[in-house]
Coordinates of C-alpha atoms in Angstrom, one line a residue:
X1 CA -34.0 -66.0 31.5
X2 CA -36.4 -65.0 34.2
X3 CA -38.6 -67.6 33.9
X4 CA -35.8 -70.4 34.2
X5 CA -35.8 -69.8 38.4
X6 CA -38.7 -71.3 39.1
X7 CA -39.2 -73.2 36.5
X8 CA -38.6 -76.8 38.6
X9 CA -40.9 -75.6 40.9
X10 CA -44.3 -76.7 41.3
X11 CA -46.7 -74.4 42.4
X12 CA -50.0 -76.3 40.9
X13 CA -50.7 -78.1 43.9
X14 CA -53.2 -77.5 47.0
X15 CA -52.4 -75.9 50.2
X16 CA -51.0 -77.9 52.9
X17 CA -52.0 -77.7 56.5
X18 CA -48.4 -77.5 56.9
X19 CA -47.6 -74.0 57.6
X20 CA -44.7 -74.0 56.9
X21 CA -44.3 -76.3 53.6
X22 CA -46.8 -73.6 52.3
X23 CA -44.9 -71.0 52.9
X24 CA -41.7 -72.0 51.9
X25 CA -43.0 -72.9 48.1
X26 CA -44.5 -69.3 47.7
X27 CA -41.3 -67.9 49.2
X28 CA -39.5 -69.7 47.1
X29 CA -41.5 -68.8 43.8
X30 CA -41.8 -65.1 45.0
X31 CA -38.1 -64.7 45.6
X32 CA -36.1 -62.2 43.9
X33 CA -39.3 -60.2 44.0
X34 CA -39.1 -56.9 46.5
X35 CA -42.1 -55.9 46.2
X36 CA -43.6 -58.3 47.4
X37 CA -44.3 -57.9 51.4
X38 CA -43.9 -60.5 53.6
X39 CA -45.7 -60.3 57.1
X40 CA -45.4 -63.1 59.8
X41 CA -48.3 -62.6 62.8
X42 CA -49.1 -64.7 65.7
X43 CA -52.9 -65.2 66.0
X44 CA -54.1 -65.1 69.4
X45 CA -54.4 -68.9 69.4
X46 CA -51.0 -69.3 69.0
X47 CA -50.9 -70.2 65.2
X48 CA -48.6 -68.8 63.0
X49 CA -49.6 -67.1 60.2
X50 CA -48.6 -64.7 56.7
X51 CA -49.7 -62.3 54.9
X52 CA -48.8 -61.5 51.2
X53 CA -49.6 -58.5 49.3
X54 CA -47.5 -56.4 46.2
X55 CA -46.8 -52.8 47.4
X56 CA -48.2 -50.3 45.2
X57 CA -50.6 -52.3 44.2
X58 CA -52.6 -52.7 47.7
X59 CA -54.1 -50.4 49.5
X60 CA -52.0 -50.9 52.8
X61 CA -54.4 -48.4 54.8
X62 CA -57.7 -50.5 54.1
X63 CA -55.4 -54.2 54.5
X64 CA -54.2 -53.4 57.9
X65 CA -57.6 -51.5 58.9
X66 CA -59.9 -53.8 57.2
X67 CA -58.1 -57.2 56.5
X68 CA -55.2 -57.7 59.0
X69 CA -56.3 -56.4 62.4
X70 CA -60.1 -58.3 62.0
X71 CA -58.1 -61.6 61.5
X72 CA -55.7 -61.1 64.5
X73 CA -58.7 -60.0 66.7
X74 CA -60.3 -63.8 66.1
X75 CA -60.1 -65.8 68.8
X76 CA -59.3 -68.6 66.7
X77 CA -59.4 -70.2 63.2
X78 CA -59.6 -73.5 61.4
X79 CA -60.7 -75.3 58.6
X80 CA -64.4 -75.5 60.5
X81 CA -64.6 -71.6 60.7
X82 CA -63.8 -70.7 57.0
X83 CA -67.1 -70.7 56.3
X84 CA -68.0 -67.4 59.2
X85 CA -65.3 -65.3 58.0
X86 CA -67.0 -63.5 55.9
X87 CA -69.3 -62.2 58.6
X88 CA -66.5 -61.6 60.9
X89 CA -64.4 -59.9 58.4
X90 CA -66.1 -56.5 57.4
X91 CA -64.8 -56.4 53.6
X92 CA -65.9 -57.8 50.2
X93 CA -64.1 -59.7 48.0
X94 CA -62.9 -62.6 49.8
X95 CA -62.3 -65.3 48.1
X96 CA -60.6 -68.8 49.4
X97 CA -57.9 -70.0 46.9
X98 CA -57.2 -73.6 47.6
X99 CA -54.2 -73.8 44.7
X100 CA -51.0 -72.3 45.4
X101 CA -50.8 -71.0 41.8
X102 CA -54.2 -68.9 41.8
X103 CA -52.9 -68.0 45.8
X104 CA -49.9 -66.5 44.1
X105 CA -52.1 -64.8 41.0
X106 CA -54.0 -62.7 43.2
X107 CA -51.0 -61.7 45.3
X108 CA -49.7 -60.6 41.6
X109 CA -52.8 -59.3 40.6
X110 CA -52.8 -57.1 43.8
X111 CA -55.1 -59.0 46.6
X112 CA -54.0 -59.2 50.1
X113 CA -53.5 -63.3 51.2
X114 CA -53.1 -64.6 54.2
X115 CA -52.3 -68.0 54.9
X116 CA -52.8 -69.8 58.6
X117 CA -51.2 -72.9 60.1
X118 CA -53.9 -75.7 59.9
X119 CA -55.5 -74.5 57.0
X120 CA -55.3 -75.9 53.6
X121 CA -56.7 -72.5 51.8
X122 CA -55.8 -69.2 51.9
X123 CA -57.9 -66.1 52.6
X124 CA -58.1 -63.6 49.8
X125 CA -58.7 -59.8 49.6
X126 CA -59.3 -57.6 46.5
X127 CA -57.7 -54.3 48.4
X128 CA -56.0 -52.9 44.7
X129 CA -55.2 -49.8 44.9
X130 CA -52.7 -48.3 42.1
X131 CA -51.9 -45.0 40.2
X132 CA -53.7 -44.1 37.5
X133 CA -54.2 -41.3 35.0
X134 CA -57.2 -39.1 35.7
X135 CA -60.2 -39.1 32.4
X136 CA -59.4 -36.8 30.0
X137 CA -60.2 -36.4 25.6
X138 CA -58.2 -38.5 24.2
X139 CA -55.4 -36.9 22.3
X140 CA -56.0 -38.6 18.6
X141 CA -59.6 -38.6 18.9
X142 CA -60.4 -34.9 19.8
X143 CA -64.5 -33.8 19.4
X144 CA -66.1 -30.3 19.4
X145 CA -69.7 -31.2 19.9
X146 CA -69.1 -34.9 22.4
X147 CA -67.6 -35.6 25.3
X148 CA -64.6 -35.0 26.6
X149 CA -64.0 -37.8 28.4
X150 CA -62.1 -40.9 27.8
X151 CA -61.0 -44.4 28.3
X152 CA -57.9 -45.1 30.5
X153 CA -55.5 -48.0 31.1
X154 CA -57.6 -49.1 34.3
X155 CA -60.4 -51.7 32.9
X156 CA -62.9 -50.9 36.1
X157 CA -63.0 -47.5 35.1
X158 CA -63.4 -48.2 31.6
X159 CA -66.4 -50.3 32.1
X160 CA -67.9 -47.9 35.3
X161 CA -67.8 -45.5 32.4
X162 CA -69.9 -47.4 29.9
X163 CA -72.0 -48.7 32.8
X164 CA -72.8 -44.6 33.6
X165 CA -74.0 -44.5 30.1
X166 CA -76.1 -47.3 29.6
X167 CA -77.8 -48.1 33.2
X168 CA -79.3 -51.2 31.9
X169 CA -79.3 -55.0 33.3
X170 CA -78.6 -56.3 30.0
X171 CA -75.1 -54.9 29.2
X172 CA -72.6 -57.5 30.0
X173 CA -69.2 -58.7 30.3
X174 CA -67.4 -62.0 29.4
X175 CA -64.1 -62.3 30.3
X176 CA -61.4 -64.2 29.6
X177 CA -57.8 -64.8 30.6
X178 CA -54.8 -64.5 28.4
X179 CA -50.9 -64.0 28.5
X180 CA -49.2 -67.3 29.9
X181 CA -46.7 -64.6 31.6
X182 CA -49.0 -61.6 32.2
X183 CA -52.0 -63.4 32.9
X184 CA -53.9 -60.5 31.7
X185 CA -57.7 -60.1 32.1
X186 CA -59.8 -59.4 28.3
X187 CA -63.6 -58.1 28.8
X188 CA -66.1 -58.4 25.5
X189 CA -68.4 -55.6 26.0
X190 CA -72.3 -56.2 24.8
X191 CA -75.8 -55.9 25.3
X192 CA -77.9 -59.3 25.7
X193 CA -81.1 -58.4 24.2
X194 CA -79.4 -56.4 21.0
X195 CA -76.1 -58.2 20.0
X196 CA -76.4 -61.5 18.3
X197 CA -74.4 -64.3 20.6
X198 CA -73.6 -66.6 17.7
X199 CA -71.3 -63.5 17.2
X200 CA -70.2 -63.6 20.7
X201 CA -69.3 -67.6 20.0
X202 CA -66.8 -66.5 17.2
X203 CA -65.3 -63.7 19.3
X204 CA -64.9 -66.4 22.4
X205 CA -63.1 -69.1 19.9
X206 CA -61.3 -66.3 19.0
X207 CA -59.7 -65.3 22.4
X208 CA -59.8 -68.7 23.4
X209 CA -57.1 -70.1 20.7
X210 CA -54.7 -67.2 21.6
X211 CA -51.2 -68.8 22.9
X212 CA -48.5 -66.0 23.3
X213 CA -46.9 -64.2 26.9
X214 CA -48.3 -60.7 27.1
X215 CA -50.9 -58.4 24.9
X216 CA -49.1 -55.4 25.8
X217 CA -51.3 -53.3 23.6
X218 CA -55.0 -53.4 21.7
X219 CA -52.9 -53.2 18.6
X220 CA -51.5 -57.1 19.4
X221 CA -54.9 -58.7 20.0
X222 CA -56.5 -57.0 16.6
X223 CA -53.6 -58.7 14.8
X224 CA -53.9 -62.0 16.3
X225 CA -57.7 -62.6 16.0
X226 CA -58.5 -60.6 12.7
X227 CA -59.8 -62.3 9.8
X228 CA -57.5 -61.6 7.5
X229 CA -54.3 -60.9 9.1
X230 CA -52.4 -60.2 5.8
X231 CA -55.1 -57.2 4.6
X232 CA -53.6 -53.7 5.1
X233 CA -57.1 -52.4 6.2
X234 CA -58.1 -52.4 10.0
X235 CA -61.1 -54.6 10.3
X236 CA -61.8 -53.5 13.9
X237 CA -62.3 -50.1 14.8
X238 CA -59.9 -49.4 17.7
X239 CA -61.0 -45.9 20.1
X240 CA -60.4 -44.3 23.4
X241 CA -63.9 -43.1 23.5
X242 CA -66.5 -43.9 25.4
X243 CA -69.4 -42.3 23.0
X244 CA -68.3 -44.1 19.8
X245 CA -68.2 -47.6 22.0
X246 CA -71.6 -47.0 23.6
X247 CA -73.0 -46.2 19.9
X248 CA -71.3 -49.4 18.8
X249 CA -72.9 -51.4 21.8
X250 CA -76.2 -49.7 20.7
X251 CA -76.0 -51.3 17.0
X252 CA -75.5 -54.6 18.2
X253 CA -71.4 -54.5 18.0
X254 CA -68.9 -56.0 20.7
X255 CA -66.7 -54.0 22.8
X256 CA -63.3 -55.5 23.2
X257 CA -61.3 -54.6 26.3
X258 CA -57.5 -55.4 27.2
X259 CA -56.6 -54.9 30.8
X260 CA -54.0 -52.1 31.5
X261 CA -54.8 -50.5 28.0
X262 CA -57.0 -47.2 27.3
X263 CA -58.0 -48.4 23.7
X264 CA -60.6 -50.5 23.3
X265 CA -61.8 -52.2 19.9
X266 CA -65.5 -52.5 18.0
X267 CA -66.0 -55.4 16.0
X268 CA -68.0 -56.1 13.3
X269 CA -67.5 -52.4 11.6
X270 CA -67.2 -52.3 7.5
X271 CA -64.9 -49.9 5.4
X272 CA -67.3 -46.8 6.3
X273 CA -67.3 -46.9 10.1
X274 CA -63.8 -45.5 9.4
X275 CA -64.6 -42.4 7.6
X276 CA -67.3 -41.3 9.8
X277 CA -66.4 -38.9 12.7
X278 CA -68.5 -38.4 16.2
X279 CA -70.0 -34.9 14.9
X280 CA -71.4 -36.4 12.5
X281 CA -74.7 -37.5 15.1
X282 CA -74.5 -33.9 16.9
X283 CA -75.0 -31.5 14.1
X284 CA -77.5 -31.4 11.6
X285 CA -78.0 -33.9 9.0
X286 CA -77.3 -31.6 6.3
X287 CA -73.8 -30.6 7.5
X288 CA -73.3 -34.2 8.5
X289 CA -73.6 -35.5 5.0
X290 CA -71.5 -32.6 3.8
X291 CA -68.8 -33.3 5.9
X292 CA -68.9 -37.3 5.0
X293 CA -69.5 -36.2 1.1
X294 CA -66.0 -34.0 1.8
X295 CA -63.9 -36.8 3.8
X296 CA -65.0 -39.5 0.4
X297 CA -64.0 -36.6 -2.2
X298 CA -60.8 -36.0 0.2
X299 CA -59.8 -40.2 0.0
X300 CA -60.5 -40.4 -3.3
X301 CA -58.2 -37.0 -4.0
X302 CA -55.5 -39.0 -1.0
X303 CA -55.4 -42.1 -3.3
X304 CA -55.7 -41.0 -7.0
X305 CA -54.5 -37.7 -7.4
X306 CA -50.5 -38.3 -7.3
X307 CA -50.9 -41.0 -9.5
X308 CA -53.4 -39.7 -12.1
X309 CA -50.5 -36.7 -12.2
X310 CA -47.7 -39.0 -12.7
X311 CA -49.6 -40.7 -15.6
X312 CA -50.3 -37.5 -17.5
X313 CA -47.1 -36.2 -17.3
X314 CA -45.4 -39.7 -18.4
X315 CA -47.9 -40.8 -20.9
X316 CA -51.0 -39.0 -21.5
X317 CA -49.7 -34.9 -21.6
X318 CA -52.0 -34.5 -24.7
X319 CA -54.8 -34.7 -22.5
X320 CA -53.0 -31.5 -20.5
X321 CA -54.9 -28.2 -21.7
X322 CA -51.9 -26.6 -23.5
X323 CA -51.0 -23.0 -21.8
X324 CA -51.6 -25.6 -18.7
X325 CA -49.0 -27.8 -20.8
X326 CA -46.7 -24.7 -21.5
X327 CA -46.3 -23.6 -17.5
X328 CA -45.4 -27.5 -17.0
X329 CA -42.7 -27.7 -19.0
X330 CA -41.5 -24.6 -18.0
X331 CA -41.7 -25.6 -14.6
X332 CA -40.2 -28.7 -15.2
X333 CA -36.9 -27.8 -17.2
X334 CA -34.2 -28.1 -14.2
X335 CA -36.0 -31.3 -12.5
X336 CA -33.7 -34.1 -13.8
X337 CA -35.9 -36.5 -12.0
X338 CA -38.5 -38.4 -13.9
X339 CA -41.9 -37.3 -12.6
X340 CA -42.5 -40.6 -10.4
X341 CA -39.1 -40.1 -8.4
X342 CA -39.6 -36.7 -8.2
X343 CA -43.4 -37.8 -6.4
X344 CA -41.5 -40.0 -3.9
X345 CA -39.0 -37.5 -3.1
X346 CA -41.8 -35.2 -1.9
X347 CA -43.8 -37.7 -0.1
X348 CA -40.5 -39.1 1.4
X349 CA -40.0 -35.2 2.7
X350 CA -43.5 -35.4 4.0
X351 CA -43.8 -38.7 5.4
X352 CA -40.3 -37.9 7.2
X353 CA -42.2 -34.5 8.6
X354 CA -44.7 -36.0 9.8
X355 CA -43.2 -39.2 11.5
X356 CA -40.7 -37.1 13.4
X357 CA -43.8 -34.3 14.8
X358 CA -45.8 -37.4 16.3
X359 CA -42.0 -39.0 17.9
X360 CA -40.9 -35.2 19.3
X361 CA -42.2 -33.3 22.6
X362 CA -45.4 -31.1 21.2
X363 CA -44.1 -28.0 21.9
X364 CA -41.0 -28.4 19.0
X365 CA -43.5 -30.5 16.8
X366 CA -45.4 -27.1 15.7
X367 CA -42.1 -25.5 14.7
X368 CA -40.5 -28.5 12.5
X369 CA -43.9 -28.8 11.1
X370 CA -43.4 -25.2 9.5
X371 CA -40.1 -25.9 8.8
X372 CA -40.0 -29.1 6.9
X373 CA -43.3 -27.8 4.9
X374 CA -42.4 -24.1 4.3
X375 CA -38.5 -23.9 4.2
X376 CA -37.5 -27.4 2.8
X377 CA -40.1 -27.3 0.2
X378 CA -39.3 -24.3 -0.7
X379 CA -35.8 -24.8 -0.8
X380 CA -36.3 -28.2 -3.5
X381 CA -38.2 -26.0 -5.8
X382 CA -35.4 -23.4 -5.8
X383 CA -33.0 -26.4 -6.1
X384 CA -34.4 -27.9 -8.9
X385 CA -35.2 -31.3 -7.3
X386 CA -39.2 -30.7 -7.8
X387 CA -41.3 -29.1 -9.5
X388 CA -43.4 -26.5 -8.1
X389 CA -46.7 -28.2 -9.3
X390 CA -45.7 -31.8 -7.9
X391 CA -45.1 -30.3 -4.7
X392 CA -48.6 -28.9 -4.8
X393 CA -50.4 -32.0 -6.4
X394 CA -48.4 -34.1 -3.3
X395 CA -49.4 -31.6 -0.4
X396 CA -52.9 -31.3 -1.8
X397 CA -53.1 -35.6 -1.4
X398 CA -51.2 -35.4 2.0
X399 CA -53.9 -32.8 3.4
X400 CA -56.6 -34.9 1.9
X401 CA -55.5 -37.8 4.3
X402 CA -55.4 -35.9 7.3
X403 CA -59.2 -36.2 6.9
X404 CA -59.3 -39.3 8.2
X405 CA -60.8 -39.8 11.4
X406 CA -59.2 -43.0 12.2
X407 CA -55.5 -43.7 12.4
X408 CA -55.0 -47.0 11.3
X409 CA -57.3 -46.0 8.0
X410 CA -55.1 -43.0 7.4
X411 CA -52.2 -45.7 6.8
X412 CA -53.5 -47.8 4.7
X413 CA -54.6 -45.1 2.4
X414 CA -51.0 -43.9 2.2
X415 CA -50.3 -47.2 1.4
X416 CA -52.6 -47.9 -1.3
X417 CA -51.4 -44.3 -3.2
X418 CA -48.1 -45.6 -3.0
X419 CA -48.8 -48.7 -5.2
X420 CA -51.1 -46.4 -7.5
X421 CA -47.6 -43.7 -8.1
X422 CA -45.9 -47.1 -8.8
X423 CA -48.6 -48.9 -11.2
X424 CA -49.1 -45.3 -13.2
X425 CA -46.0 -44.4 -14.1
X426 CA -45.2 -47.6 -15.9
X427 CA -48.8 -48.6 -17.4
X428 CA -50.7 -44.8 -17.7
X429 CA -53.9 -44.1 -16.8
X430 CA -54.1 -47.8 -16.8
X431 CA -52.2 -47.8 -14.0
X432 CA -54.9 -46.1 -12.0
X433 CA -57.5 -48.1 -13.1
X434 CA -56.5 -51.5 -12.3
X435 CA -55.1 -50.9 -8.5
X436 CA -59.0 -48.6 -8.0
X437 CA -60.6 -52.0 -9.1
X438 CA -58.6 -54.3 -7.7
X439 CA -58.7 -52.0 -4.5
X440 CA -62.8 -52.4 -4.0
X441 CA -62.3 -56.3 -4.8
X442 CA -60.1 -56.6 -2.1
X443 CA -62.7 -54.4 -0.1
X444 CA -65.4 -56.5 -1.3
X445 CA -63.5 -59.6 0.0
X446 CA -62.6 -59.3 3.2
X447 CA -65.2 -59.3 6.4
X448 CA -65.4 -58.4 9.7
X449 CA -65.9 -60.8 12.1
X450 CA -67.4 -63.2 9.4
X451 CA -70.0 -59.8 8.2
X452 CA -68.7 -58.2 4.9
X453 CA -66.5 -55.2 5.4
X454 CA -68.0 -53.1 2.4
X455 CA -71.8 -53.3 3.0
X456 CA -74.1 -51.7 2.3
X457 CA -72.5 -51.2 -1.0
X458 CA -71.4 -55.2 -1.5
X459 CA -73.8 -56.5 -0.7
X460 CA -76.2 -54.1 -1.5
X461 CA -78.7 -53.1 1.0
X462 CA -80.2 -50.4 0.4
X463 CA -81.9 -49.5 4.3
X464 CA -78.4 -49.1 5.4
X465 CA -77.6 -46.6 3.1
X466 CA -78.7 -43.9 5.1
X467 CA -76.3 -43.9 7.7
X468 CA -73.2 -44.0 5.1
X469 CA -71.8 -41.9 2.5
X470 CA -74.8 -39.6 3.9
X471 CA -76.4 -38.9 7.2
X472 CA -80.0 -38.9 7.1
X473 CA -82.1 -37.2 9.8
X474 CA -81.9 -38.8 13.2
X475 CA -86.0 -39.3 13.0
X476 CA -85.4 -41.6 10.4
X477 CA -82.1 -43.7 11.9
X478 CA -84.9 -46.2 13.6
X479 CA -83.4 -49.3 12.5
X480 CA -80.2 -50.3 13.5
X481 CA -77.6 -51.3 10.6
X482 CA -77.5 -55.1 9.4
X483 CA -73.4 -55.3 10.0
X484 CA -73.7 -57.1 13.3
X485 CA -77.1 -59.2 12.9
X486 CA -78.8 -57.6 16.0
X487 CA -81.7 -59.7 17.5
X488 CA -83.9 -56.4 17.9
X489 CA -83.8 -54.7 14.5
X490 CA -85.5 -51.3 15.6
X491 CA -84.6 -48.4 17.9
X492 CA -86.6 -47.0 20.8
X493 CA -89.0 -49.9 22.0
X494 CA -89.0 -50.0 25.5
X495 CA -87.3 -52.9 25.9
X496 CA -84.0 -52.4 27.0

């Protein structure tokens, strides 16, 4: 409904030497709008003037030091003297709007403007100044051998911050506009000589088909431009730090980055980039490959173990060592559940747990945590609703998914097991078997910005496997992986 007012009016026209027909169309689309300071001057000619800026989003120190008084100091100004004010005006970022609509972006976007009788352009100032939160690790993506620093919701910070880690000419920045009502500002992260720009096309057609009013987070734009929108798995690998997108820019990936947001996306990554961790470069190769060796067990234990449980217990108990068998059935007497509801009652528990300890204040999270795993567990078993060994067989997978690095991974494998419990309790161990194969066909499928999302495995390249389900020395990590096509295939030449 807010966008009705001024809908009639139109503000995509050029600046009028008309005082005040100027001012009375960006009063007019402005109104309503508080914030927005309005100060009339006299120059010393005798021409009236305005200047426009958004409070709390200028800096009004530097505007009246730096902006304001040098303009009421000239001795006068036309259309003949635009051209000096630059040198009579000790600030950068001028710029000279002649539209009234990109006039009133920059007053939005936080510039000081300043528009003059007889002049058909305004005079623009970048003076933003604005709160922000100071650099700190990011609370999802903690480290014990990286930094500690992190990306925040200002985007010239975020990129200063890459730009202190890689002092090099050829990183760049393409931006882009998007958001027909937020007019918001998107930055693709890269360096020239490494990533592959045919890449960088498909990422531009990308952003430049997207038609919607605000990106208000990371998680919108992955949505809109991903390849296949419908898949469950993330196919870019969203992060608030600055290490993991410096190593990405360093392989040849894209760094995509939203204004006002502190995540930033990687793109192309495959199924792998998700289970790896940042430790994994700063210890030694030997503990790295352990760790990776552990997180595969621990998503293969997150997927199938609930299911392969359910199936034995329905179908296959035979197969159950028999004082195994004995304890089960002992265990099992009072449960009047059948062993798949009894599953989903758990991870229902669980999932309910572990929802509300993310949504409450972090000093009560700890305590419901113990609660909901100690005393309502407990509780079930003593009730009858579950078994003692489902409850273990369900925490067991639960803890195996915490292993995850990555959010959005951890999802999706809670997902997948769900389908498995589902799929095994009506066909058996059959049921496990077809959703694992269908699972890597899916995997095997879907791509990453056009690269395949499960290489090096499919398709098979066997250079690249080095730097997946192991870590091997860093001596030996001299060729960067084939997932984003770089232009320079090898690490270290003096070339950057």
């Amino acid at each position: 409904m807010g966008e009705d007012k001024n809908k009639n009016i139109n503000t995509n026209v050029n600046l009028d030497k008309n005082f005040d027909k100027n001012f009375s169309l960006i009063d007019e689309t402005l109104k309503d709008c508080p914030d927005i300071i309005r100060r009339k001057v006299i120059l010393k000619s005798g021409k009236k003037g305005c200047f426009f800026f958004v409070q709390g989003l200028c800096d009004v120190d530097l505007f009246q030091r730096d902006f304001m008084t040098p303009l009421l100091k000239l001795e006068k100004l036309d259309a003949n003297d635009i051209k000096d004010i630059p040198n009579k005006i000790p600030v950068a970022g001028l710029t000279f709007p002649i539209v009234i609509d990109n006039l009133i972006q920059d007053i939005l976007a936080g510039s000081a403007v300043f528009i003059c009788e007889g002049l058909n352009q305004g005079i623009s100032c970048t003076l933003k100044k604005y709160e922000k939160r100071s650099i700190q690790q990011p609370e999802g993506e903690k480290s014990v051998r990286r930094d500690h620093d992190g990306f925040i919701e200002d985007m010239a910070t975020n990129i200063s911050t890459i730009r202190r880690k890689l002092k090099t000419a050829n990183l760049k920045f393409k931006d882009f506009n998007v958001g027909n009502v937020s007019h918001q500002t998107i930055s693709v992260a890269y360096l020239e000589h490494i990533a592959n720009p045919n890449l960088l096309q498909i990422i531009s057609n990308k952003i430049n088909q997207i038609d919607t009013d605000s990106l208000i987070a990371i998680g919108y734009l992955e949505q809109i431009i991903a390849d296949h929108p419908n898949s469950i798995f993330p196919q870019y690998l969203s992060t608030e730090r600055p290490d993991k997108a410096v190593a990405g820019l360093l392989e040849g990936k894209f760094v995509i980055m939203l204004q006002e947001t502190s995540f930033v996306m990687i793109t192309p990554v495959t199924f792998h980039a998700f289970t790896q961790a940042p430790e994994d470069y700063t210890t030694h190769w030997v503990g790295a490959t352990y760790l990776r060796i552990l997180r595969t067990m621990a998503i293969l234990i997150a997927l199938f173990l609930p299911g392969i449980y359910i199936a034995l217990l329905t179908y296959h108990y035979y197969m159950i060592p028999l004082p195994l068998l004995v304890q089960l059935a002992q265990s099992r007497t009072k449960v009047p559940f059948p062993p798949v509801i009894e599953a989903f009652l758990i991870e229902f528990m669980i999932e309910t747990v572990r929802e509300a300890s993310i949504r409450l204040p972090s000093f009560i999270a700890g305590s419901i945590s113990i609660v909901g795993g100690l005393v309502i567990g407990q509780t079930a078993i003593q009730a009858g609703i579950v078994s003692d060994l489902m409850v273990i067989i369900i925490a067991a997978s639960a803890i195996a998914g915490f292993t995850m690095p990555t959010y959005d991974m951890g999802i999706s494998i809670r997902l997948v097991k769900y389908i498995v419990m589902v799929t095994s309790s009506i066909f058996g161990i059959l049921g496990v078997v077809i959703p694992m194969v269908t699972l890597v066909a899916h995997l095997i499928v879907l791509d990453s910005l056009g690269e395949p999302y499960f290489q090096p495995i499919a398709p098979f390249k066997f250079s690249d496997l080095k730097d997946t389900y192991i870590r091997a020395p860093i001596r030996y990590l001299k060729k960067r992986p084939d997932v984003a096509k770089p232009l320079d295939k090898e690490r270290g030449k003096k070339n950057g």
